[in-house]
mmCIF file with all atom_site columns, C-alpha atoms in Angstrom:
data_model
loop_
_atom_site.group_PDB
_atom_site.id
_atom_site.type_symbol
_atom_site.label_atom_id
_atom_site.label_alt_id
_atom_site.label_comp_id
_atom_site.label_asym_id
_atom_site.label_entity_id
_atom_site.label_seq_id
_atom_site.pdbx_PDB_ins_code
_atom_site.Cartn_x
_atom_site.Cartn_y
_atom_site.Cartn_z
_atom_site.occupancy
_atom_site.B_iso_or_equiv
_atom_site.pdbx_formal_charge
_atom_site.auth_seq_id
_atom_site.auth_comp_id
_atom_site.auth_asym_id
_atom_site.auth_atom_id
_atom_site.pdbx_PDB_model_num
ATOM 1   C CA . ASP K 1 1   ? 145.494 23.436 -9.035  1.00 0.00 ? 67   ASP K CA 1
ATOM 2   C CA . ALA K 1 2   ? 145.151 27.168 -8.439  1.00 0.00 ? 68   ALA K CA 1
ATOM 3   C CA . GLY K 1 3   ? 148.732 27.844 -8.468  1.00 0.00 ? 69   GLY K CA 1
ATOM 4   C CA . VAL K 1 4   ? 150.690 30.111 -6.225  1.00 0.00 ? 70   VAL K CA 1
ATOM 5   C CA . ILE K 1 5   ? 148.312 32.495 -4.388  1.00 0.00 ? 71   ILE K CA 1
ATOM 6   C CA . GLN K 1 6   ? 149.447 35.764 -3.132  1.00 0.00 ? 72   GLN K CA 1
ATOM 7   C CA . SER K 1 7   ? 147.477 38.562 -1.143  1.00 0.00 ? 73   SER K CA 1
ATOM 8   C CA . PRO K 1 8   ? 146.816 41.404 -1.482  1.00 0.00 ? 74   PRO K CA 1
ATOM 9   C CA . ARG K 1 9   ? 147.546 41.973 -5.044  1.00 0.00 ? 75   ARG K CA 1
ATOM 10  C CA . HIS K 1 10  ? 147.973 45.656 -4.271  1.00 0.00 ? 76   HIS K CA 1
ATOM 11  C CA . GLU K 1 11  ? 148.826 47.386 -1.239  1.00 0.00 ? 77   GLU K CA 1
ATOM 12  C CA . VAL K 1 12  ? 149.149 51.239 -0.827  1.00 0.00 ? 78   VAL K CA 1
ATOM 13  C CA . THR K 1 13  ? 150.421 52.444 2.604   1.00 0.00 ? 79   THR K CA 1
ATOM 14  C CA . GLU K 1 14  ? 152.113 55.331 4.351   1.00 0.00 ? 80   GLU K CA 1
ATOM 15  C CA . MET K 1 15  ? 155.728 55.387 5.358   1.00 0.00 ? 81   MET K CA 1
ATOM 16  C CA . GLY K 1 16  ? 156.242 53.905 8.898   1.00 0.00 ? 82   GLY K CA 1
ATOM 17  C CA . GLN K 1 17  ? 153.261 51.591 8.709   1.00 0.00 ? 83   GLN K CA 1
ATOM 18  C CA . GLU K 1 18  ? 153.581 47.758 8.931   1.00 0.00 ? 84   GLU K CA 1
ATOM 19  C CA . VAL K 1 19  ? 153.008 45.833 5.868   1.00 0.00 ? 85   VAL K CA 1
ATOM 20  C CA . THR K 1 20  ? 152.297 41.968 5.697   1.00 0.00 ? 86   THR K CA 1
ATOM 21  C CA . LEU K 1 21  ? 152.212 40.146 2.436   1.00 0.00 ? 87   LEU K CA 1
ATOM 22  C CA . ARG K 1 22  ? 150.910 36.586 2.217   1.00 0.00 ? 88   ARG K CA 1
ATOM 23  C CA . CYS K 1 23  ? 151.577 33.596 0.118   1.00 0.00 ? 89   CYS K CA 1
ATOM 24  C CA . LYS K 1 24  ? 150.021 30.123 -0.192  1.00 0.00 ? 90   LYS K CA 1
ATOM 25  C CA . PRO K 1 25  ? 152.411 27.957 -2.268  1.00 0.00 ? 91   PRO K CA 1
ATOM 26  C CA . ILE K 1 26  ? 151.261 25.059 -4.639  1.00 0.00 ? 92   ILE K CA 1
ATOM 27  C CA . SER K 1 27  ? 150.113 22.026 -2.569  1.00 0.00 ? 93   SER K CA 1
ATOM 28  C CA . GLY K 1 28  ? 152.947 19.405 -2.205  1.00 0.00 ? 94   GLY K CA 1
ATOM 29  C CA . HIS K 1 29  ? 155.893 21.866 -3.122  1.00 0.00 ? 95   HIS K CA 1
ATOM 30  C CA . ASN K 1 30  ? 158.447 21.895 -0.384  1.00 0.00 ? 96   ASN K CA 1
ATOM 31  C CA . SER K 1 31  ? 160.405 24.992 -1.280  1.00 0.00 ? 97   SER K CA 1
ATOM 32  C CA . LEU K 1 32  ? 159.116 28.578 -1.219  1.00 0.00 ? 98   LEU K CA 1
ATOM 33  C CA . PHE K 1 33  ? 160.801 31.732 -2.481  1.00 0.00 ? 99   PHE K CA 1
ATOM 34  C CA . TRP K 1 34  ? 160.202 35.510 -1.900  1.00 0.00 ? 100  TRP K CA 1
ATOM 35  C CA . TYR K 1 35  ? 161.431 37.819 -4.667  1.00 0.00 ? 101  TYR K CA 1
ATOM 36  C CA . ARG K 1 36  ? 161.306 41.657 -5.060  1.00 0.00 ? 102  ARG K CA 1
ATOM 37  C CA . GLN K 1 37  ? 161.114 43.222 -8.515  1.00 0.00 ? 103  GLN K CA 1
ATOM 38  C CA . THR K 1 38  ? 161.968 46.701 -9.459  1.00 0.00 ? 104  THR K CA 1
ATOM 39  C CA . MET K 1 39  ? 163.001 48.464 -12.655 1.00 0.00 ? 105  MET K CA 1
ATOM 40  C CA . MET K 1 40  ? 166.379 49.448 -11.207 1.00 0.00 ? 106  MET K CA 1
ATOM 41  C CA . ARG K 1 41  ? 167.345 46.149 -9.695  1.00 0.00 ? 107  ARG K CA 1
ATOM 42  C CA . GLY K 1 42  ? 165.410 43.496 -11.516 1.00 0.00 ? 108  GLY K CA 1
ATOM 43  C CA . LEU K 1 43  ? 164.316 40.515 -9.782  1.00 0.00 ? 109  LEU K CA 1
ATOM 44  C CA . GLU K 1 44  ? 166.035 39.795 -6.444  1.00 0.00 ? 110  GLU K CA 1
ATOM 45  C CA . LEU K 1 45  ? 165.722 36.855 -4.266  1.00 0.00 ? 111  LEU K CA 1
ATOM 46  C CA . LEU K 1 46  ? 164.920 37.799 -0.647  1.00 0.00 ? 112  LEU K CA 1
ATOM 47  C CA . ILE K 1 47  ? 164.593 34.645 1.161   1.00 0.00 ? 113  ILE K CA 1
ATOM 48  C CA . TYR K 1 48  ? 163.842 31.007 0.666   1.00 0.00 ? 114  TYR K CA 1
ATOM 49  C CA . PHE K 1 49  ? 162.354 28.280 2.744   1.00 0.00 ? 115  PHE K CA 1
ATOM 50  C CA . ASN K 1 50  ? 163.028 24.370 2.380   1.00 0.00 ? 116  ASN K CA 1
ATOM 51  C CA . ASN K 1 51  ? 160.450 22.370 4.244   1.00 0.00 ? 117  ASN K CA 1
ATOM 52  C CA . ASN K 1 52  ? 159.331 25.497 6.070   1.00 0.00 ? 118  ASN K CA 1
ATOM 53  C CA . VAL K 1 53  ? 162.874 26.123 7.296   1.00 0.00 ? 119  VAL K CA 1
ATOM 54  C CA . PRO K 1 54  ? 164.709 29.325 6.142   1.00 0.00 ? 120  PRO K CA 1
ATOM 55  C CA . ILE K 1 55  ? 167.650 28.270 4.189   1.00 0.00 ? 121  ILE K CA 1
ATOM 56  C CA . ASP K 1 56  ? 169.093 31.551 2.695   1.00 0.00 ? 122  ASP K CA 1
ATOM 57  C CA . ASP K 1 57  ? 168.037 34.992 3.918   1.00 0.00 ? 123  ASP K CA 1
ATOM 58  C CA . SER K 1 58  ? 170.923 36.848 2.502   1.00 0.00 ? 124  SER K CA 1
ATOM 59  C CA . GLY K 1 59  ? 168.888 38.829 0.187   1.00 0.00 ? 125  GLY K CA 1
ATOM 60  C CA . MET K 1 60  ? 166.766 40.356 2.966   1.00 0.00 ? 126  MET K CA 1
ATOM 61  C CA . PRO K 1 61  ? 167.761 44.093 2.596   1.00 0.00 ? 127  PRO K CA 1
ATOM 62  C CA . GLU K 1 62  ? 167.633 44.855 6.377   1.00 0.00 ? 128  GLU K CA 1
ATOM 63  C CA . ASP K 1 63  ? 166.266 44.022 9.665   1.00 0.00 ? 129  ASP K CA 1
ATOM 64  C CA . ARG K 1 64  ? 162.957 45.773 8.731   1.00 0.00 ? 130  ARG K CA 1
ATOM 65  C CA . PHE K 1 65  ? 162.179 42.848 6.657   1.00 0.00 ? 131  PHE K CA 1
ATOM 66  C CA . SER K 1 66  ? 161.166 39.547 8.060   1.00 0.00 ? 132  SER K CA 1
ATOM 67  C CA . ALA K 1 67  ? 159.641 36.290 6.754   1.00 0.00 ? 133  ALA K CA 1
ATOM 68  C CA . LYS K 1 68  ? 157.909 33.307 8.240   1.00 0.00 ? 134  LYS K CA 1
ATOM 69  C CA . MET K 1 69  ? 156.644 29.952 7.054   1.00 0.00 ? 135  MET K CA 1
ATOM 70  C CA . PRO K 1 70  ? 154.600 28.479 10.000  1.00 0.00 ? 136  PRO K CA 1
ATOM 71  C CA . ASN K 1 71  ? 153.471 25.634 7.772   1.00 0.00 ? 137  ASN K CA 1
ATOM 72  C CA . ALA K 1 72  ? 153.788 24.099 4.518   1.00 0.00 ? 138  ALA K CA 1
ATOM 73  C CA . SER K 1 73  ? 150.860 26.014 3.088   1.00 0.00 ? 139  SER K CA 1
ATOM 74  C CA . PHE K 1 74  ? 151.418 29.519 4.339   1.00 0.00 ? 140  PHE K CA 1
ATOM 75  C CA . SER K 1 75  ? 154.125 32.190 4.370   1.00 0.00 ? 141  SER K CA 1
ATOM 76  C CA . THR K 1 76  ? 154.358 35.845 5.214   1.00 0.00 ? 142  THR K CA 1
ATOM 77  C CA . LEU K 1 77  ? 156.734 38.704 4.349   1.00 0.00 ? 143  LEU K CA 1
ATOM 78  C CA . LYS K 1 78  ? 156.502 41.563 6.746   1.00 0.00 ? 144  LYS K CA 1
ATOM 79  C CA . ILE K 1 79  ? 158.065 45.046 6.440   1.00 0.00 ? 145  ILE K CA 1
ATOM 80  C CA . GLN K 1 80  ? 157.989 47.140 9.677   1.00 0.00 ? 146  GLN K CA 1
ATOM 81  C CA . PRO K 1 81  ? 158.407 50.016 9.365   1.00 0.00 ? 147  PRO K CA 1
ATOM 82  C CA . SER K 1 82  ? 158.004 50.463 5.731   1.00 0.00 ? 148  SER K CA 1
ATOM 83  C CA . GLU K 1 83  ? 159.751 53.111 3.673   1.00 0.00 ? 149  GLU K CA 1
ATOM 84  C CA . PRO K 1 84  ? 159.096 54.640 0.153   1.00 0.00 ? 150  PRO K CA 1
ATOM 85  C CA . ARG K 1 85  ? 162.213 52.731 -1.173  1.00 0.00 ? 151  ARG K CA 1
ATOM 86  C CA . ASP K 1 86  ? 160.212 49.540 -0.347  1.00 0.00 ? 152  ASP K CA 1
ATOM 87  C CA . SER K 1 87  ? 157.854 50.123 -3.259  1.00 0.00 ? 153  SER K CA 1
ATOM 88  C CA . ALA K 1 88  ? 158.062 47.271 -5.639  1.00 0.00 ? 154  ALA K CA 1
ATOM 89  C CA . VAL K 1 89  ? 156.402 44.135 -6.851  1.00 0.00 ? 155  VAL K CA 1
ATOM 90  C CA . TYR K 1 90  ? 156.744 41.346 -4.465  1.00 0.00 ? 156  TYR K CA 1
ATOM 91  C CA . PHE K 1 91  ? 156.573 37.694 -5.781  1.00 0.00 ? 157  PHE K CA 1
ATOM 92  C CA . CYS K 1 92  ? 156.364 34.468 -4.116  1.00 0.00 ? 158  CYS K CA 1
ATOM 93  C CA . ALA K 1 93  ? 157.266 31.306 -5.860  1.00 0.00 ? 159  ALA K CA 1
ATOM 94  C CA . SER K 1 94  ? 157.212 27.651 -5.017  1.00 0.00 ? 160  SER K CA 1
ATOM 95  C CA . ARG K 1 95  ? 158.993 24.520 -6.078  1.00 0.00 ? 161  ARG K CA 1
ATOM 96  C CA . GLY K 1 96  ? 158.396 20.814 -5.944  1.00 0.00 ? 162  GLY K CA 1
ATOM 97  C CA . GLY K 1 97  ? 160.913 18.042 -6.521  1.00 0.00 ? 163  GLY K CA 1
ATOM 98  C CA . LEU K 1 98  ? 162.077 19.482 -9.986  1.00 0.00 ? 164  LEU K CA 1
ATOM 99  C CA . SER K 1 99  ? 163.922 22.563 -10.709 1.00 0.00 ? 165  SER K CA 1
ATOM 100 C CA . GLU K 1 100 ? 160.997 24.729 -12.110 1.00 0.00 ? 166  GLU K CA 1
ATOM 101 C CA . GLN K 1 101 ? 159.855 27.415 -9.801  1.00 0.00 ? 167  GLN K CA 1
ATOM 102 C CA . TYR K 1 102 ? 156.222 28.510 -10.199 1.00 0.00 ? 168  TYR K CA 1
ATOM 103 C CA . PHE K 1 103 ? 155.616 32.310 -9.565  1.00 0.00 ? 169  PHE K CA 1
ATOM 104 C CA . GLY K 1 104 ? 152.523 33.842 -8.070  1.00 0.00 ? 170  GLY K CA 1
ATOM 105 C CA . PRO K 1 105 ? 150.809 36.941 -9.514  1.00 0.00 ? 171  PRO K CA 1
ATOM 106 C CA . GLY K 1 106 ? 152.775 39.343 -7.236  1.00 0.00 ? 172  GLY K CA 1
ATOM 107 C CA . THR K 1 107 ? 151.794 42.048 -4.764  1.00 0.00 ? 173  THR K CA 1
ATOM 108 C CA . ARG K 1 108 ? 152.275 45.615 -5.996  1.00 0.00 ? 174  ARG K CA 1
ATOM 109 C CA . LEU K 1 109 ? 153.404 47.643 -2.965  1.00 0.00 ? 175  LEU K CA 1
ATOM 110 C CA . THR K 1 110 ? 153.360 51.393 -2.895  1.00 0.00 ? 176  THR K CA 1
ATOM 111 C CA . VAL K 1 111 ? 154.781 53.179 0.120   1.00 0.00 ? 177  VAL K CA 1
ATOM 112 C CA . THR K 1 112 ? 153.958 56.855 0.150   1.00 0.00 ? 178  THR K CA 1
ATOM 113 C CA . GLN W 2 1   ? 178.243 41.189 -7.978  1.00 0.00 ? 1208 GLN W CA 1
ATOM 114 C CA . GLN W 2 2   ? 176.134 40.404 -11.008 1.00 0.00 ? 1209 GLN W CA 1
ATOM 115 C CA . GLN W 2 3   ? 176.495 36.618 -11.927 1.00 0.00 ? 1210 GLN W CA 1
ATOM 116 C CA . VAL W 2 4   ? 174.362 36.579 -14.839 1.00 0.00 ? 1211 VAL W CA 1
ATOM 117 C CA . LYS W 2 5   ? 174.559 39.343 -17.403 1.00 0.00 ? 1212 LYS W CA 1
ATOM 118 C CA . GLN W 2 6   ? 171.849 39.600 -19.999 1.00 0.00 ? 1213 GLN W CA 1
ATOM 119 C CA . SER W 2 7   ? 171.522 41.647 -23.193 1.00 0.00 ? 1214 SER W CA 1
ATOM 120 C CA . PRO W 2 8   ? 169.936 43.562 -24.754 1.00 0.00 ? 1215 PRO W CA 1
ATOM 121 C CA . GLN W 2 9   ? 167.836 45.488 -22.306 1.00 0.00 ? 1216 GLN W CA 1
ATOM 122 C CA . SER W 2 10  ? 165.214 45.939 -24.992 1.00 0.00 ? 1217 SER W CA 1
ATOM 123 C CA . LEU W 2 11  ? 164.496 44.673 -28.373 1.00 0.00 ? 1218 LEU W CA 1
ATOM 124 C CA . ILE W 2 12  ? 162.102 45.455 -31.115 1.00 0.00 ? 1219 ILE W CA 1
ATOM 125 C CA . VAL W 2 13  ? 161.457 42.852 -33.844 1.00 0.00 ? 1220 VAL W CA 1
ATOM 126 C CA . GLN W 2 14  ? 159.100 42.645 -36.686 1.00 0.00 ? 1221 GLN W CA 1
ATOM 127 C CA . LYS W 2 15  ? 156.411 40.091 -36.783 1.00 0.00 ? 1222 LYS W CA 1
ATOM 128 C CA . GLY W 2 16  ? 157.958 36.940 -38.490 1.00 0.00 ? 1223 GLY W CA 1
ATOM 129 C CA . GLY W 2 17  ? 161.469 38.021 -37.498 1.00 0.00 ? 1224 GLY W CA 1
ATOM 130 C CA . ILE W 2 18  ? 164.000 36.204 -35.199 1.00 0.00 ? 1225 ILE W CA 1
ATOM 131 C CA . SER W 2 19  ? 164.523 37.422 -31.721 1.00 0.00 ? 1226 SER W CA 1
ATOM 132 C CA . ILE W 2 20  ? 167.901 36.783 -29.988 1.00 0.00 ? 1227 ILE W CA 1
ATOM 133 C CA . ILE W 2 21  ? 168.666 37.513 -26.333 1.00 0.00 ? 1228 ILE W CA 1
ATOM 134 C CA . ASN W 2 22  ? 171.978 36.596 -24.838 1.00 0.00 ? 1229 ASN W CA 1
ATOM 135 C CA . CYS W 2 23  ? 173.272 35.789 -21.363 1.00 0.00 ? 1230 CYS W CA 1
ATOM 136 C CA . ALA W 2 24  ? 176.620 35.163 -19.931 1.00 0.00 ? 1231 ALA W CA 1
ATOM 137 C CA . TYR W 2 25  ? 177.452 33.765 -16.368 1.00 0.00 ? 1232 TYR W CA 1
ATOM 138 C CA . GLU W 2 26  ? 180.405 33.701 -14.272 1.00 0.00 ? 1233 GLU W CA 1
ATOM 139 C CA . ASN W 2 27  ? 179.839 30.678 -11.766 1.00 0.00 ? 1234 ASN W CA 1
ATOM 140 C CA . THR W 2 28  ? 181.161 27.522 -13.530 1.00 0.00 ? 1235 THR W CA 1
ATOM 141 C CA . ALA W 2 29  ? 179.158 25.427 -10.944 1.00 0.00 ? 1236 ALA W CA 1
ATOM 142 C CA . PHE W 2 30  ? 175.746 26.479 -12.483 1.00 0.00 ? 1237 PHE W CA 1
ATOM 143 C CA . ASP W 2 31  ? 174.168 23.510 -14.130 1.00 0.00 ? 1238 ASP W CA 1
ATOM 144 C CA . TYR W 2 32  ? 170.557 24.617 -14.862 1.00 0.00 ? 1239 TYR W CA 1
ATOM 145 C CA . PHE W 2 33  ? 169.783 27.523 -17.315 1.00 0.00 ? 1240 PHE W CA 1
ATOM 146 C CA . PRO W 2 34  ? 165.964 28.365 -17.594 1.00 0.00 ? 1241 PRO W CA 1
ATOM 147 C CA . TRP W 2 35  ? 164.313 31.217 -19.439 1.00 0.00 ? 1242 TRP W CA 1
ATOM 148 C CA . TYR W 2 36  ? 161.316 32.945 -17.893 1.00 0.00 ? 1243 TYR W CA 1
ATOM 149 C CA . GLN W 2 37  ? 158.722 34.854 -19.711 1.00 0.00 ? 1244 GLN W CA 1
ATOM 150 C CA . GLN W 2 38  ? 156.762 37.568 -17.968 1.00 0.00 ? 1245 GLN W CA 1
ATOM 151 C CA . PHE W 2 39  ? 153.742 39.521 -19.279 1.00 0.00 ? 1246 PHE W CA 1
ATOM 152 C CA . PRO W 2 40  ? 152.685 42.866 -17.712 1.00 0.00 ? 1247 PRO W CA 1
ATOM 153 C CA . GLY W 2 41  ? 150.945 42.328 -14.411 1.00 0.00 ? 1248 GLY W CA 1
ATOM 154 C CA . LYS W 2 42  ? 151.935 38.755 -14.210 1.00 0.00 ? 1249 LYS W CA 1
ATOM 155 C CA . GLY W 2 43  ? 154.570 36.654 -12.521 1.00 0.00 ? 1250 GLY W CA 1
ATOM 156 C CA . PRO W 2 44  ? 157.403 35.209 -14.537 1.00 0.00 ? 1251 PRO W CA 1
ATOM 157 C CA . ALA W 2 45  ? 156.540 31.806 -16.108 1.00 0.00 ? 1252 ALA W CA 1
ATOM 158 C CA . LEU W 2 46  ? 159.150 29.118 -16.997 1.00 0.00 ? 1253 LEU W CA 1
ATOM 159 C CA . LEU W 2 47  ? 159.472 29.129 -20.824 1.00 0.00 ? 1254 LEU W CA 1
ATOM 160 C CA . ILE W 2 48  ? 162.333 26.520 -21.787 1.00 0.00 ? 1255 ILE W CA 1
ATOM 161 C CA . ALA W 2 49  ? 165.402 25.335 -19.929 1.00 0.00 ? 1256 ALA W CA 1
ATOM 162 C CA . ILE W 2 50  ? 168.564 23.570 -20.610 1.00 0.00 ? 1257 ILE W CA 1
ATOM 163 C CA . ARG W 2 51  ? 171.355 21.618 -18.870 1.00 0.00 ? 1258 ARG W CA 1
ATOM 164 C CA . PRO W 2 52  ? 174.956 21.878 -19.660 1.00 0.00 ? 1259 PRO W CA 1
ATOM 165 C CA . ASP W 2 53  ? 175.204 18.456 -21.233 1.00 0.00 ? 1260 ASP W CA 1
ATOM 166 C CA . VAL W 2 54  ? 173.541 19.510 -24.407 1.00 0.00 ? 1261 VAL W CA 1
ATOM 167 C CA . SER W 2 55  ? 174.260 22.443 -26.663 1.00 0.00 ? 1262 SER W CA 1
ATOM 168 C CA . GLU W 2 56  ? 170.870 23.120 -27.953 1.00 0.00 ? 1263 GLU W CA 1
ATOM 169 C CA . LYS W 2 57  ? 167.221 22.501 -26.878 1.00 0.00 ? 1264 LYS W CA 1
ATOM 170 C CA . LYS W 2 58  ? 164.221 23.441 -29.037 1.00 0.00 ? 1265 LYS W CA 1
ATOM 171 C CA . GLU W 2 59  ? 160.495 23.643 -28.011 1.00 0.00 ? 1266 GLU W CA 1
ATOM 172 C CA . GLY W 2 60  ? 158.287 24.920 -30.880 1.00 0.00 ? 1267 GLY W CA 1
ATOM 173 C CA . ARG W 2 61  ? 159.458 28.379 -31.837 1.00 0.00 ? 1268 ARG W CA 1
ATOM 174 C CA . PHE W 2 62  ? 161.861 28.696 -28.977 1.00 0.00 ? 1269 PHE W CA 1
ATOM 175 C CA . THR W 2 63  ? 165.512 27.432 -28.865 1.00 0.00 ? 1270 THR W CA 1
ATOM 176 C CA . ILE W 2 64  ? 168.198 27.696 -26.271 1.00 0.00 ? 1271 ILE W CA 1
ATOM 177 C CA . SER W 2 65  ? 171.791 27.638 -27.537 1.00 0.00 ? 1272 SER W CA 1
ATOM 178 C CA . PHE W 2 66  ? 174.435 26.774 -24.899 1.00 0.00 ? 1273 PHE W CA 1
ATOM 179 C CA . ASN W 2 67  ? 178.252 27.269 -24.998 1.00 0.00 ? 1274 ASN W CA 1
ATOM 180 C CA . LYS W 2 68  ? 179.816 25.864 -22.092 1.00 0.00 ? 1275 LYS W CA 1
ATOM 181 C CA . SER W 2 69  ? 183.382 27.004 -22.860 1.00 0.00 ? 1276 SER W CA 1
ATOM 182 C CA . ALA W 2 70  ? 182.253 30.598 -23.404 1.00 0.00 ? 1277 ALA W CA 1
ATOM 183 C CA . LYS W 2 71  ? 179.888 30.504 -20.431 1.00 0.00 ? 1278 LYS W CA 1
ATOM 184 C CA . GLN W 2 72  ? 177.165 31.831 -22.669 1.00 0.00 ? 1279 GLN W CA 1
ATOM 185 C CA . PHE W 2 73  ? 173.651 30.889 -23.604 1.00 0.00 ? 1280 PHE W CA 1
ATOM 186 C CA . SER W 2 74  ? 171.015 32.425 -25.650 1.00 0.00 ? 1281 SER W CA 1
ATOM 187 C CA . LEU W 2 75  ? 167.245 32.364 -26.538 1.00 0.00 ? 1282 LEU W CA 1
ATOM 188 C CA . HIS W 2 76  ? 166.146 32.429 -30.137 1.00 0.00 ? 1283 HIS W CA 1
ATOM 189 C CA . ILE W 2 77  ? 162.596 33.083 -31.028 1.00 0.00 ? 1284 ILE W CA 1
ATOM 190 C CA . MET W 2 78  ? 161.901 32.147 -34.545 1.00 0.00 ? 1285 MET W CA 1
ATOM 191 C CA . ASP W 2 79  ? 158.947 33.594 -36.475 1.00 0.00 ? 1286 ASP W CA 1
ATOM 192 C CA . SER W 2 80  ? 158.263 36.168 -33.789 1.00 0.00 ? 1287 SER W CA 1
ATOM 193 C CA . GLN W 2 81  ? 154.758 37.061 -33.022 1.00 0.00 ? 1288 GLN W CA 1
ATOM 194 C CA . PRO W 2 82  ? 153.040 40.135 -31.388 1.00 0.00 ? 1289 PRO W CA 1
ATOM 195 C CA . GLY W 2 83  ? 151.873 37.721 -28.662 1.00 0.00 ? 1290 GLY W CA 1
ATOM 196 C CA . ASP W 2 84  ? 155.533 37.152 -27.858 1.00 0.00 ? 1291 ASP W CA 1
ATOM 197 C CA . SER W 2 85  ? 155.893 40.707 -26.653 1.00 0.00 ? 1292 SER W CA 1
ATOM 198 C CA . ALA W 2 86  ? 156.998 40.395 -22.896 1.00 0.00 ? 1293 ALA W CA 1
ATOM 199 C CA . THR W 2 87  ? 159.917 40.703 -20.700 1.00 0.00 ? 1294 THR W CA 1
ATOM 200 C CA . TYR W 2 88  ? 162.295 37.546 -20.818 1.00 0.00 ? 1295 TYR W CA 1
ATOM 201 C CA . PHE W 2 89  ? 164.669 36.624 -18.011 1.00 0.00 ? 1296 PHE W CA 1
ATOM 202 C CA . CYS W 2 90  ? 167.578 34.252 -18.251 1.00 0.00 ? 1297 CYS W CA 1
ATOM 203 C CA . ALA W 2 91  ? 168.659 32.494 -14.883 1.00 0.00 ? 1298 ALA W CA 1
ATOM 204 C CA . ALA W 2 92  ? 171.110 30.121 -13.721 1.00 0.00 ? 1299 ALA W CA 1
ATOM 205 C CA . SER W 2 93  ? 171.397 27.718 -10.739 1.00 0.00 ? 1300 SER W CA 1
ATOM 206 C CA . ILE W 2 94  ? 172.983 24.769 -9.176  1.00 0.00 ? 1301 ILE W CA 1
ATOM 207 C CA . VAL W 2 95  ? 170.583 21.686 -9.098  1.00 0.00 ? 1302 VAL W CA 1
ATOM 208 C CA . GLY W 2 96  ? 170.513 19.687 -6.026  1.00 0.00 ? 1303 GLY W CA 1
ATOM 209 C CA . GLY W 2 97  ? 172.192 20.240 -2.688  1.00 0.00 ? 1304 GLY W CA 1
ATOM 210 C CA . SER W 2 98  ? 170.696 22.271 -0.019  1.00 0.00 ? 1305 SER W CA 1
ATOM 211 C CA . ASN W 2 99  ? 171.233 25.733 -1.126  1.00 0.00 ? 1306 ASN W CA 1
ATOM 212 C CA . TYR W 2 100 ? 169.159 25.895 -4.384  1.00 0.00 ? 1307 TYR W CA 1
ATOM 213 C CA . LYS W 2 101 ? 168.292 29.293 -5.839  1.00 0.00 ? 1308 LYS W CA 1
ATOM 214 C CA . LEU W 2 102 ? 167.857 30.988 -9.199  1.00 0.00 ? 1309 LEU W CA 1
ATOM 215 C CA . THR W 2 103 ? 170.115 33.846 -10.132 1.00 0.00 ? 1310 THR W CA 1
ATOM 216 C CA . PHE W 2 104 ? 168.318 36.048 -12.690 1.00 0.00 ? 1311 PHE W CA 1
ATOM 217 C CA . GLY W 2 105 ? 169.602 38.453 -15.446 1.00 0.00 ? 1312 GLY W CA 1
ATOM 218 C CA . LYS W 2 106 ? 168.181 41.889 -15.478 1.00 0.00 ? 1313 LYS W CA 1
ATOM 219 C CA . GLY W 2 107 ? 165.545 41.132 -18.141 1.00 0.00 ? 1314 GLY W CA 1
ATOM 220 C CA . THR W 2 108 ? 164.946 42.009 -21.811 1.00 0.00 ? 1315 THR W CA 1
ATOM 221 C CA . LEU W 2 109 ? 161.800 43.699 -22.945 1.00 0.00 ? 1316 LEU W CA 1
ATOM 222 C CA . LEU W 2 110 ? 160.799 42.284 -26.264 1.00 0.00 ? 1317 LEU W CA 1
ATOM 223 C CA . THR W 2 111 ? 158.235 44.100 -28.472 1.00 0.00 ? 1318 THR W CA 1
ATOM 224 C CA . VAL W 2 112 ? 157.234 42.473 -31.682 1.00 0.00 ? 1319 VAL W CA 1
ATOM 225 C CA . ASN W 2 113 ? 155.491 44.895 -34.034 1.00 0.00 ? 1320 ASN W CA 1
ATOM 226 C CA . PRO W 2 114 ? 152.743 43.616 -36.228 1.00 0.00 ? 1321 PRO W CA 1
#
């Protein structure tokens, strides 16, 4: 299995631009999580889906952030418009029937 | 509100020594306590996990000690090796139900000197 796949691995964009991060979970996993990691705040859960349905989006910082999961094999996290304070590493993780979450390699976002 | 407090923030250990990282939680409903290991440029990966029905779990050089009454758990790395140098995160969650999610500690940067 290829594990959780995220793209792009690195993204550099200018303030005000739209950013779309992509995630392909492990096949057969029914839960998907989006995290943001910064030095100051550590690992923060932004949103998670169960069977493609958003269950808890209380971690989404503001309306500029949105996430979708149109099917079991694909999810997107969109930031529009982006701001410098959004610079972070964004991780996607998926989970099957057990408790373990499998993380992807992350997308390093830099907003200038 | 930080529900899982992790210490220390950073730790330097000599090769062969014991590394100890501590975590404390507040929510008594938590019933699953994993530790994740993260190398630079990589995503966190599950290292070892414990449920509250046991006080200790050992896997190779890694041991979790759990104290339910004190609401604390710790990771011990025996015979620490330079390859163990990474950031370690404790976490806690409630297994089952419809609102499952992990609450992470802030992380501990471990450096094992050769």
